[in-house]
């Protein structure tokens, strides 16, 4: 387990421990451009070029804590590869989708997405702690001419919030609301409490789910005050996004313990990423470490074929083989479900859901019996 410490960089960044453990300081001091990132890692020519070229196209930001997990000299560092763009990000393919939820019912100016009969996803704002390069929803910067500008929060407006609540009240079949992002836990405590309590006061809403990346990217955000708010909002599940064992640091474990000791249920989601975590040993260690920490591995996602992310995608054939290995080598409670997201919703990737496979496409069947086409990648294991 890697201890994410500021000590190795303290001489150059003039950090002190109280600042480092202040989540708001981490947000205020996000790394926003290549010049700032070069103070921490030795960027290659390609990385530097891609970071600069992303200005005005895709948002780029990460916390000092996340950067401290990077190997400053290893181009293939899994922490680095998740967050530092490459030239491949700006190459597009005809099968890539711009909005994989285009067929979903949307309300409140698109803030509320009703994609499943009993669930709806609410986007409170669009700012992230760190912009994952494989994310299909990575946001475009507001001012393309100002590369140093901080990403806009694009927060939900009062009319949009009222419309969202009205929609939820008029659709009693919705039993769960999923808070998504941007990063929901970037909200201040008072705002987050008001939102959670308002949702809980809708009689037909029985559970809440909060999707978050903070335990990996900003574990300092898990404070006693935040835990109290989450405890008051129960039943509310914290769905944490974690992709590699290197993210499970001392700070990560401390944040998990703070939550679990107060009865906050935790589950995890992982994206299968080529040459980052697509090895049996890496995924096995990740899922068992989460299980050991009382985090239930929930889903392993096949990467969505969205704009500029093809270099992250493995083949479904490789993913199925990895799933077979994990099924044979992990306890059932440490074994996530392997799924792919389509315009018809999430489809579990099992033998019975994969109808046929060729070198160019995979035919998939969802729970309704509808058939969808997924563009296949050539099969290969990472070296």
mmCIF file of C-alpha atoms in Angstrom:
data_model
loop_
_atom_site.group_PDB
_atom_site.id
_atom_site.type_symbol
_atom_site.label_atom_id
_atom_site.label_comp_id
_atom_site.label_asym_id
_atom_site.label_seq_id
_atom_site.Cartn_x
_atom_site.Cartn_y
_atom_site.Cartn_z
ATOM 1 C CA UNK A 1 0.000 0.000 0.000
ATOM 2 C CA UNK A 2 1.421 3.334 -1.041
ATOM 3 C CA UNK A 3 1.484 6.069 1.627
ATOM 4 C CA UNK A 4 0.433 9.263 -0.136
ATOM 5 C CA UNK A 5 2.645 11.746 1.642
ATOM 6 C CA UNK A 6 3.572 15.296 0.847
ATOM 7 C CA UNK A 7 7.009 14.777 2.383
ATOM 8 C CA UNK A 8 8.810 13.855 -0.831
ATOM 9 C CA UNK A 9 7.694 17.097 -2.482
ATOM 10 C CA UNK A 10 7.504 19.407 0.516
ATOM 11 C CA UNK A 11 10.793 21.100 -0.243
ATOM 12 C CA UNK A 12 9.586 22.267 -3.653
ATOM 13 C CA UNK A 13 5.940 22.967 -2.910
ATOM 14 C CA UNK A 14 6.267 24.438 0.604
ATOM 15 C CA UNK A 15 3.404 22.364 1.911
ATOM 16 C CA UNK A 16 2.687 21.873 5.561
ATOM 17 C CA UNK A 17 0.577 19.143 7.105
ATOM 18 C CA UNK A 18 -2.466 21.252 8.121
ATOM 19 C CA UNK A 19 -2.764 22.602 4.586
ATOM 20 C CA UNK A 20 -2.311 19.203 3.024
ATOM 21 C CA UNK A 21 -5.163 17.700 5.061
ATOM 22 C CA UNK A 22 -7.543 20.571 4.274
ATOM 23 C CA UNK A 23 -9.813 19.431 1.439
ATOM 24 C CA UNK A 24 -10.674 22.996 0.477
ATOM 25 C CA UNK A 25 -6.974 23.814 0.154
ATOM 26 C CA UNK A 26 -6.608 20.800 -2.142
ATOM 27 C CA UNK A 27 -9.440 22.112 -4.348
ATOM 28 C CA UNK A 28 -8.093 25.663 -4.384
ATOM 29 C CA UNK A 29 -4.690 24.361 -5.448
ATOM 30 C CA UNK A 30 -5.793 22.015 -8.213
ATOM 31 C CA UNK A 31 -3.213 21.433 -10.930
ATOM 32 C CA UNK A 32 -4.708 23.030 -14.051
ATOM 33 C CA UNK A 33 -2.011 23.078 -16.722
ATOM 34 C CA UNK A 34 1.211 21.480 -17.867
ATOM 35 C CA UNK A 35 3.409 24.068 -16.150
ATOM 36 C CA UNK A 36 1.893 23.262 -12.744
ATOM 37 C CA UNK A 37 2.001 19.520 -13.353
ATOM 38 C CA UNK A 38 5.692 19.680 -14.299
ATOM 39 C CA UNK A 39 6.441 20.798 -10.742
ATOM 40 C CA UNK A 40 5.442 17.277 -9.680
ATOM 41 C CA UNK A 41 6.201 14.889 -12.555
ATOM 42 C CA UNK A 42 8.545 14.720 -15.517
ATOM 43 C CA UNK A 43 6.159 15.029 -18.446
ATOM 44 C CA UNK A 44 6.962 13.550 -21.813
ATOM 45 C CA UNK A 45 6.731 15.671 -24.949
ATOM 46 C CA UNK A 46 3.460 13.937 -25.859
ATOM 47 C CA UNK A 47 1.915 14.482 -22.446
ATOM 48 C CA UNK A 48 2.854 18.152 -22.418
ATOM 49 C CA UNK A 49 1.469 18.644 -25.923
ATOM 50 C CA UNK A 50 -1.778 16.839 -25.111
ATOM 51 C CA UNK A 51 -2.367 18.830 -21.912
ATOM 52 C CA UNK A 52 -1.863 22.087 -23.800
ATOM 53 C CA UNK A 53 -4.034 20.970 -26.722
ATOM 54 C CA UNK A 54 -6.878 19.983 -24.386
ATOM 55 C CA UNK A 55 -7.426 23.620 -23.404
ATOM 56 C CA UNK A 56 -10.813 24.680 -24.718
ATOM 57 C CA UNK A 57 -11.769 21.102 -25.610
ATOM 58 C CA UNK A 58 -11.723 18.953 -22.475
ATOM 59 C CA UNK A 59 -11.345 20.056 -18.892
ATOM 60 C CA UNK A 60 -8.101 19.225 -17.155
ATOM 61 C CA UNK A 61 -7.646 19.347 -13.390
ATOM 62 C CA UNK A 62 -6.411 17.192 -10.514
ATOM 63 C CA UNK A 63 -5.627 17.620 -6.848
ATOM 64 C CA UNK A 64 -2.116 17.790 -5.397
ATOM 65 C CA UNK A 65 -3.000 14.663 -3.414
ATOM 66 C CA UNK A 66 -3.748 12.688 -6.586
ATOM 67 C CA UNK A 67 -0.550 13.910 -8.250
ATOM 68 C CA UNK A 68 1.422 12.827 -5.194
ATOM 69 C CA UNK A 69 0.407 9.232 -5.980
ATOM 70 C CA UNK A 70 2.054 9.376 -9.399
ATOM 71 C CA UNK A 71 5.446 7.954 -10.196
ATOM 72 C CA UNK A 72 7.149 11.113 -11.500
ATOM 73 C CA UNK A 73 9.375 9.182 -13.908
ATOM 74 C CA UNK A 74 7.083 6.389 -15.108
ATOM 75 C CA UNK A 75 5.049 7.206 -18.228
ATOM 76 C CA UNK A 76 2.994 4.028 -17.657
ATOM 77 C CA UNK A 77 2.117 4.849 -14.032
ATOM 78 C CA UNK A 78 -1.578 3.834 -13.655
ATOM 79 C CA UNK A 79 -2.381 6.967 -11.657
ATOM 80 C CA UNK A 80 -0.818 9.140 -14.312
ATOM 81 C CA UNK A 81 -2.471 7.358 -17.242
ATOM 82 C CA UNK A 82 -5.949 7.902 -15.780
ATOM 83 C CA UNK A 83 -5.572 11.669 -15.579
ATOM 84 C CA UNK A 84 -2.898 12.994 -17.969
ATOM 85 C CA UNK A 85 -4.127 13.203 -21.594
ATOM 86 C CA UNK A 86 -2.390 11.663 -24.590
ATOM 87 C CA UNK A 87 -2.636 12.433 -28.295
ATOM 88 C CA UNK A 88 -5.118 9.545 -28.719
ATOM 89 C CA UNK A 89 -7.707 11.560 -26.811
ATOM 90 C CA UNK A 90 -8.168 13.824 -29.812
ATOM 91 C CA UNK A 91 -8.755 11.013 -32.318
ATOM 92 C CA UNK A 92 -12.355 10.074 -32.956
ATOM 93 C CA UNK A 93 -14.074 7.083 -34.528
ATOM 94 C CA UNK A 94 -17.452 6.796 -36.195
ATOM 95 C CA UNK A 95 -18.744 4.318 -33.595
ATOM 96 C CA UNK A 96 -18.085 6.677 -30.688
ATOM 97 C CA UNK A 97 -21.163 8.227 -29.102
ATOM 98 C CA UNK A 98 -21.494 11.755 -27.749
ATOM 99 C CA UNK A 99 -24.449 11.017 -25.442
ATOM 100 C CA UNK A 100 -24.994 7.412 -24.430
ATOM 101 C CA UNK A 101 -28.113 8.458 -22.498
ATOM 102 C CA UNK A 102 -29.755 10.141 -25.460
ATOM 103 C CA UNK A 103 -32.789 7.842 -25.303
ATOM 104 C CA UNK A 104 -33.418 8.484 -21.583
ATOM 105 C CA UNK A 105 -36.209 10.727 -20.332
ATOM 106 C CA UNK A 106 -34.730 14.011 -19.132
ATOM 107 C CA UNK A 107 -36.227 16.744 -16.981
ATOM 108 C CA UNK A 108 -35.139 19.993 -15.351
ATOM 109 C CA UNK A 109 -33.182 21.103 -18.409
ATOM 110 C CA UNK A 110 -31.392 17.761 -18.539
ATOM 111 C CA UNK A 111 -30.319 17.803 -14.889
ATOM 112 C CA UNK A 112 -32.548 14.841 -14.028
ATOM 113 C CA UNK A 113 -32.180 11.694 -16.135
ATOM 114 C CA UNK A 114 -34.892 9.049 -15.772
ATOM 115 C CA UNK A 115 -33.205 6.101 -17.454
ATOM 116 C CA UNK A 116 -34.580 3.217 -15.366
ATOM 117 C CA UNK A 117 -38.169 2.645 -14.235
ATOM 118 C CA UNK A 118 -37.446 3.053 -10.515
ATOM 119 C CA UNK A 119 -34.309 5.226 -10.558
ATOM 120 C CA UNK A 120 -33.302 8.705 -11.655
ATOM 121 C CA UNK A 121 -29.902 10.397 -11.769
ATOM 122 C CA UNK A 122 -29.548 14.000 -10.617
ATOM 123 C CA UNK A 123 -26.627 16.145 -11.751
ATOM 124 C CA UNK A 124 -26.166 18.908 -9.191
ATOM 125 C CA UNK A 125 -23.207 20.543 -10.913
ATOM 126 C CA UNK A 126 -20.509 19.621 -13.415
ATOM 127 C CA UNK A 127 -17.239 20.303 -11.586
ATOM 128 C CA UNK A 128 -15.021 17.314 -10.820
ATOM 129 C CA UNK A 129 -12.142 16.969 -8.395
ATOM 130 C CA UNK A 130 -10.162 15.319 -11.171
ATOM 131 C CA UNK A 131 -11.170 14.843 -14.808
ATOM 132 C CA UNK A 132 -10.678 11.206 -15.747
ATOM 133 C CA UNK A 133 -9.491 10.957 -19.342
ATOM 134 C CA UNK A 134 -11.721 7.936 -20.034
ATOM 135 C CA UNK A 135 -14.903 9.587 -18.758
ATOM 136 C CA UNK A 136 -17.635 10.044 -21.414
ATOM 137 C CA UNK A 137 -18.857 13.127 -19.576
ATOM 138 C CA UNK A 138 -15.594 14.998 -19.160
ATOM 139 C CA UNK A 139 -16.603 18.600 -19.519
ATOM 140 C CA UNK A 140 -15.594 21.313 -21.956
ATOM 141 C CA UNK A 141 -14.085 24.392 -20.356
ATOM 142 C CA UNK A 142 -16.253 27.493 -20.270
ATOM 143 C CA UNK A 143 -13.695 29.897 -21.673
ATOM 144 C CA UNK A 144 -11.512 28.302 -24.359
ATOM 145 C CA UNK A 145 -9.272 31.381 -24.467
ATOM 146 C CA UNK A 146 -8.280 31.062 -20.806
ATOM 147 C CA UNK A 147 -6.522 27.757 -20.263
ATOM 148 C CA UNK A 148 -5.784 28.575 -16.623
ATOM 149 C CA UNK A 149 -9.409 29.262 -15.755
ATOM 150 C CA UNK A 150 -10.838 26.936 -13.153
ATOM 151 C CA UNK A 151 -13.592 24.612 -14.385
ATOM 152 C CA UNK A 152 -17.040 26.112 -13.999
ATOM 153 C CA UNK A 153 -19.271 24.500 -11.399
ATOM 154 C CA UNK A 154 -22.222 24.882 -13.789
ATOM 155 C CA UNK A 155 -24.413 24.477 -10.725
ATOM 156 C CA UNK A 156 -28.063 23.573 -10.929
ATOM 157 C CA UNK A 157 -30.279 26.675 -10.859
ATOM 158 C CA UNK A 158 -33.189 27.174 -8.471
ATOM 159 C CA UNK A 159 -35.790 26.684 -11.253
ATOM 160 C CA UNK A 160 -34.015 23.495 -12.368
ATOM 161 C CA UNK A 161 -33.924 22.213 -8.793
ATOM 162 C CA UNK A 162 -37.638 22.923 -8.339
ATOM 163 C CA UNK A 163 -38.422 21.228 -11.655
ATOM 164 C CA UNK A 164 -36.410 18.168 -10.638
ATOM 165 C CA UNK A 165 -38.227 17.849 -7.314
ATOM 166 C CA UNK A 166 -41.580 18.357 -9.041
ATOM 167 C CA UNK A 167 -40.773 15.566 -11.525
ATOM 168 C CA UNK A 168 -39.784 13.200 -8.712
ATOM 169 C CA UNK A 169 -42.981 13.951 -6.813
ATOM 170 C CA UNK A 170 -45.111 13.326 -9.909
ATOM 171 C CA UNK A 171 -43.408 10.000 -10.685
ATOM 172 C CA UNK A 172 -43.922 7.820 -7.618
ATOM 173 C CA UNK A 173 -42.379 4.805 -9.375
ATOM 174 C CA UNK A 174 -38.968 6.427 -8.797
ATOM 175 C CA UNK A 175 -37.725 4.941 -5.539
ATOM 176 C CA UNK A 176 -34.057 5.913 -5.716
ATOM 177 C CA UNK A 177 -32.231 9.082 -6.689
ATOM 178 C CA UNK A 178 -28.590 8.873 -7.710
ATOM 179 C CA UNK A 179 -26.532 12.013 -7.145
ATOM 180 C CA UNK A 180 -23.927 12.213 -9.859
ATOM 181 C CA UNK A 181 -21.647 14.776 -11.346
ATOM 182 C CA UNK A 182 -19.531 16.402 -11.509
ATOM 183 C CA UNK A 183 -18.547 15.470 -7.986
ATOM 184 C CA UNK A 184 -21.495 15.716 -5.528
ATOM 185 C CA UNK A 185 -19.225 15.860 -2.483
ATOM 186 C CA UNK A 186 -17.599 19.077 -3.698
ATOM 187 C CA UNK A 187 -20.700 20.830 -2.392
ATOM 188 C CA UNK A 188 -20.272 22.523 0.968
ATOM 189 C CA UNK A 189 -21.823 20.782 3.951
ATOM 190 C CA UNK A 190 -24.847 23.067 4.307
ATOM 191 C CA UNK A 191 -25.816 22.818 0.625
ATOM 192 C CA UNK A 192 -25.360 19.056 0.570
ATOM 193 C CA UNK A 193 -27.493 18.628 3.708
ATOM 194 C CA UNK A 194 -30.311 20.709 2.230
ATOM 195 C CA UNK A 195 -30.322 18.698 -0.992
ATOM 196 C CA UNK A 196 -30.282 15.333 0.749
ATOM 197 C CA UNK A 197 -32.988 16.301 3.230
ATOM 198 C CA UNK A 198 -35.225 17.702 0.482
ATOM 199 C CA UNK A 199 -34.946 14.447 -1.454
ATOM 200 C CA UNK A 200 -35.620 12.386 1.660
ATOM 201 C CA UNK A 201 -38.780 14.406 2.275
ATOM 202 C CA UNK A 202 -40.288 13.161 -0.982
ATOM 203 C CA UNK A 203 -42.409 10.258 0.343
ATOM 204 C CA UNK A 204 -41.790 7.921 -2.594
ATOM 205 C CA UNK A 205 -37.993 8.277 -2.515
ATOM 206 C CA UNK A 206 -36.800 5.364 -0.399
ATOM 207 C CA UNK A 207 -33.043 5.331 -0.990
ATOM 208 C CA UNK A 208 -30.305 7.673 -2.143
ATOM 209 C CA UNK A 209 -27.058 6.866 -3.887
ATOM 210 C CA UNK A 210 -24.077 9.207 -4.136
ATOM 211 C CA UNK A 211 -21.481 8.547 -6.832
ATOM 212 C CA UNK A 212 -18.091 9.894 -5.819
ATOM 213 C CA UNK A 213 -14.398 9.824 -6.677
ATOM 214 C CA UNK A 214 -13.219 11.661 -3.554
ATOM 215 C CA UNK A 215 -11.885 8.669 -1.633
ATOM 216 C CA UNK A 216 -9.274 8.162 -4.348
ATOM 217 C CA UNK A 217 -8.698 11.776 -5.358
ATOM 218 C CA UNK A 218 -9.581 13.840 -2.279
ATOM 219 C CA UNK A 219 -9.928 11.619 0.834
ATOM 220 C CA UNK A 220 -9.529 14.730 2.996
ATOM 221 C CA UNK A 221 -13.152 15.559 2.085
ATOM 222 C CA UNK A 222 -14.405 12.765 4.354
ATOM 223 C CA UNK A 223 -14.690 14.786 7.550
ATOM 224 C CA UNK A 224 -16.669 14.037 10.730
ATOM 225 C CA UNK A 225 -19.106 16.792 9.717
ATOM 226 C CA UNK A 226 -19.717 15.208 6.313
ATOM 227 C CA UNK A 227 -20.161 11.764 7.860
ATOM 228 C CA UNK A 228 -22.826 13.204 10.187
ATOM 229 C CA UNK A 229 -24.734 14.551 7.179
ATOM 230 C CA UNK A 230 -24.540 11.204 5.410
ATOM 231 C CA UNK A 231 -25.706 9.412 8.538
ATOM 232 C CA UNK A 232 -28.737 11.713 8.776
ATOM 233 C CA UNK A 233 -29.585 10.925 5.132
ATOM 234 C CA UNK A 234 -29.707 7.152 5.571
ATOM 235 C CA UNK A 235 -30.408 4.954 3.747
ATOM 236 C CA UNK A 236 -27.855 6.579 1.435
ATOM 237 C CA UNK A 237 -25.210 4.485 -0.292
ATOM 238 C CA UNK A 238 -21.817 5.914 -1.127
ATOM 239 C CA UNK A 239 -20.743 4.519 -4.494
ATOM 240 C CA UNK A 240 -17.005 5.102 -4.748
ATOM 241 C CA UNK A 241 -15.057 5.006 -8.019
ATOM 242 C CA UNK A 242 -11.676 3.300 -7.736
ATOM 243 C CA UNK A 243 -9.647 1.721 -10.550
ATOM 244 C CA UNK A 244 -6.267 0.582 -9.245
ATOM 245 C CA UNK A 245 -4.738 -0.766 -6.003
ATOM 246 C CA UNK A 246 -2.416 2.241 -5.825
ATOM 247 C CA UNK A 247 -5.459 4.366 -5.010
ATOM 248 C CA UNK A 248 -5.998 2.441 -1.771
ATOM 249 C CA UNK A 249 -3.646 4.458 0.406
ATOM 250 C CA UNK A 250 -3.487 5.128 4.123
ATOM 251 C CA UNK A 251 -5.662 8.200 3.599
ATOM 252 C CA UNK A 252 -8.164 6.152 1.608
ATOM 253 C CA UNK A 253 -8.431 3.569 4.397
ATOM 254 C CA UNK A 254 -8.814 6.258 7.059
ATOM 255 C CA UNK A 255 -11.682 7.814 5.109
ATOM 256 C CA UNK A 256 -13.335 4.411 4.650
ATOM 257 C CA UNK A 257 -13.037 3.682 8.377
ATOM 258 C CA UNK A 258 -14.580 7.032 9.271
ATOM 259 C CA UNK A 259 -17.570 6.188 7.101
ATOM 260 C CA UNK A 260 -18.063 2.537 8.008
ATOM 261 C CA UNK A 261 -17.741 3.180 11.739
ATOM 262 C CA UNK A 262 -20.826 5.384 11.441
ATOM 263 C CA UNK A 263 -22.777 2.859 9.429
ATOM 264 C CA UNK A 264 -22.433 4.448 5.973
ATOM 265 C CA UNK A 265 -22.742 1.630 3.392
ATOM 266 C CA UNK A 266 -19.990 1.621 0.756
ATOM 267 C CA UNK A 267 -19.771 -0.045 -2.627
ATOM 268 C CA UNK A 268 -17.331 0.469 -5.469
ATOM 269 C CA UNK A 269 -17.364 0.777 -9.244
ATOM 270 C CA UNK A 270 -14.350 0.188 -11.466
ATOM 271 C CA UNK A 271 -13.787 0.852 -15.173
ATOM 272 C CA UNK A 272 -11.826 -1.782 -17.046
ATOM 273 C CA UNK A 273 -8.956 0.173 -18.614
ATOM 274 C CA UNK A 274 -6.461 -1.107 -21.151
ATOM 275 C CA UNK A 275 -2.867 -1.215 -19.857
ATOM 276 C CA UNK A 276 -3.973 0.293 -16.532
ATOM 277 C CA UNK A 277 -5.887 -2.420 -14.714
ATOM 278 C CA UNK A 278 -6.637 -5.125 -17.301
ATOM 279 C CA UNK A 279 -4.489 -7.770 -15.635
ATOM 280 C CA UNK A 280 -5.824 -10.560 -13.414
ATOM 281 C CA UNK A 281 -3.362 -9.800 -10.627
ATOM 282 C CA UNK A 282 -4.218 -6.076 -10.575
ATOM 283 C CA UNK A 283 -7.997 -6.531 -10.460
ATOM 284 C CA UNK A 284 -7.761 -9.378 -7.967
ATOM 285 C CA UNK A 285 -5.663 -7.246 -5.599
ATOM 286 C CA UNK A 286 -7.961 -4.237 -6.062
ATOM 287 C CA UNK A 287 -11.186 -6.080 -5.333
ATOM 288 C CA UNK A 288 -9.834 -8.081 -2.415
ATOM 289 C CA UNK A 289 -8.318 -4.935 -0.858
ATOM 290 C CA UNK A 290 -11.687 -3.193 -1.138
ATOM 291 C CA UNK A 291 -13.463 -6.226 0.326
ATOM 292 C CA UNK A 292 -10.934 -6.333 3.169
ATOM 293 C CA UNK A 293 -11.647 -2.643 3.830
ATOM 294 C CA UNK A 294 -15.417 -3.312 4.048
ATOM 295 C CA UNK A 295 -16.144 -1.826 0.633
ATOM 296 C CA UNK A 296 -18.320 -4.101 -1.517
ATOM 297 C CA UNK A 297 -17.009 -4.316 -5.116
ATOM 298 C CA UNK A 298 -20.215 -3.681 -7.061
ATOM 299 C CA UNK A 299 -19.523 -3.314 -10.770
ATOM 300 C CA UNK A 300 -16.699 -3.671 -13.258
ATOM 301 C CA UNK A 301 -17.594 -1.491 -16.248
ATOM 302 C CA UNK A 302 -16.580 -2.138 -19.824
ATOM 303 C CA UNK A 303 -15.304 1.218 -21.069
ATOM 304 C CA UNK A 304 -17.951 3.186 -22.979
ATOM 305 C CA UNK A 305 -16.961 3.900 -26.618
ATOM 306 C CA UNK A 306 -17.189 7.669 -26.237
ATOM 307 C CA UNK A 307 -15.279 10.430 -27.978
ATOM 308 C CA UNK A 308 -11.511 10.151 -27.670
ATOM 309 C CA UNK A 309 -11.421 7.129 -25.336
ATOM 310 C CA UNK A 310 -10.785 4.233 -27.702
ATOM 311 C CA UNK A 311 -7.229 3.763 -26.419
ATOM 312 C CA UNK A 312 -8.669 2.871 -22.991
ATOM 313 C CA UNK A 313 -10.963 0.137 -24.265
ATOM 314 C CA UNK A 314 -10.186 -3.534 -23.926
ATOM 315 C CA UNK A 315 -12.116 -6.126 -25.895
ATOM 316 C CA UNK A 316 -15.168 -7.703 -24.302
ATOM 317 C CA UNK A 317 -13.507 -11.048 -25.004
ATOM 318 C CA UNK A 318 -10.606 -10.028 -22.743
ATOM 319 C CA UNK A 319 -13.052 -8.741 -20.120
ATOM 320 C CA UNK A 320 -14.967 -12.025 -20.076
ATOM 321 C CA UNK A 321 -11.741 -13.957 -19.579
ATOM 322 C CA UNK A 322 -10.756 -11.649 -16.744
ATOM 323 C CA UNK A 323 -14.189 -12.170 -15.170
ATOM 324 C CA UNK A 324 -13.736 -15.926 -15.374
ATOM 325 C CA UNK A 325 -10.393 -15.631 -13.610
ATOM 326 C CA UNK A 326 -11.821 -13.380 -10.896
ATOM 327 C CA UNK A 327 -14.801 -15.671 -10.380
ATOM 328 C CA UNK A 328 -12.422 -18.559 -9.761
ATOM 329 C CA UNK A 329 -10.083 -16.630 -7.451
ATOM 330 C CA UNK A 330 -12.193 -14.252 -5.358
ATOM 331 C CA UNK A 331 -14.916 -14.722 -2.739
ATOM 332 C CA UNK A 332 -18.381 -13.978 -4.069
ATOM 333 C CA UNK A 333 -18.659 -10.805 -1.950
ATOM 334 C CA UNK A 334 -15.431 -9.502 -3.506
ATOM 335 C CA UNK A 335 -16.600 -10.203 -7.058
ATOM 336 C CA UNK A 336 -18.156 -7.278 -8.989
ATOM 337 C CA UNK A 337 -20.602 -7.717 -11.835
ATOM 338 C CA UNK A 338 -19.073 -7.120 -15.273
ATOM 339 C CA UNK A 339 -21.375 -4.792 -17.240
ATOM 340 C CA UNK A 340 -21.478 -2.582 -20.322
ATOM 341 C CA UNK A 341 -23.593 0.543 -20.670
ATOM 342 C CA UNK A 342 -25.651 0.947 -23.837
ATOM 343 C CA UNK A 343 -28.500 3.210 -24.911
ATOM 344 C CA UNK A 344 -30.706 0.418 -23.562
ATOM 345 C CA UNK A 345 -29.157 0.594 -20.109
ATOM 346 C CA UNK A 346 -26.504 -1.487 -18.369
ATOM 347 C CA UNK A 347 -26.221 -5.050 -19.642
ATOM 348 C CA UNK A 348 -24.458 -7.714 -17.563
ATOM 349 C CA UNK A 349 -21.692 -9.375 -19.567
ATOM 350 C CA UNK A 350 -22.209 -13.054 -19.060
ATOM 351 C CA UNK A 351 -22.439 -15.989 -21.419
ATOM 352 C CA UNK A 352 -26.189 -15.619 -21.788
ATOM 353 C CA UNK A 353 -25.998 -11.883 -22.592
ATOM 354 C CA UNK A 354 -23.387 -12.230 -25.326
ATOM 355 C CA UNK A 355 -25.217 -13.569 -28.385
ATOM 356 C CA UNK A 356 -22.320 -13.566 -30.836
ATOM 357 C CA UNK A 357 -18.859 -12.105 -31.314
ATOM 358 C CA UNK A 358 -16.831 -11.298 -34.393
ATOM 359 C CA UNK A 359 -13.631 -9.335 -34.874
ATOM 360 C CA UNK A 360 -15.667 -6.179 -35.497
ATOM 361 C CA UNK A 361 -18.738 -6.375 -33.307
ATOM 362 C CA UNK A 362 -20.455 -8.081 -30.372
ATOM 363 C CA UNK A 363 -24.213 -8.700 -30.289
ATOM 364 C CA UNK A 364 -25.637 -8.183 -26.792
ATOM 365 C CA UNK A 365 -29.059 -8.918 -25.324
ATOM 366 C CA UNK A 366 -30.452 -6.895 -22.411
ATOM 367 C CA UNK A 367 -33.037 -7.887 -19.802
ATOM 368 C CA UNK A 368 -35.890 -6.970 -22.177
ATOM 369 C CA UNK A 369 -34.618 -9.237 -24.925
ATOM 370 C CA UNK A 370 -33.554 -6.294 -27.106
ATOM 371 C CA UNK A 371 -30.366 -6.711 -29.081
ATOM 372 C CA UNK A 372 -27.588 -4.107 -29.223
ATOM 373 C CA UNK A 373 -24.343 -3.894 -31.172
ATOM 374 C CA UNK A 374 -21.069 -3.099 -29.406
ATOM 375 C CA UNK A 375 -17.954 -2.287 -31.513
ATOM 376 C CA UNK A 376 -15.314 -4.891 -30.692
ATOM 377 C CA UNK A 377 -11.590 -4.365 -30.272
ATOM 378 C CA UNK A 378 -8.944 -6.818 -31.432
ATOM 379 C CA UNK A 379 -8.223 -9.275 -28.625
ATOM 380 C CA UNK A 380 -4.954 -9.004 -26.758
ATOM 381 C CA UNK A 381 -3.675 -9.096 -23.211
ATOM 382 C CA UNK A 382 -1.529 -6.264 -21.893
ATOM 383 C CA UNK A 383 2.119 -7.190 -21.593
#
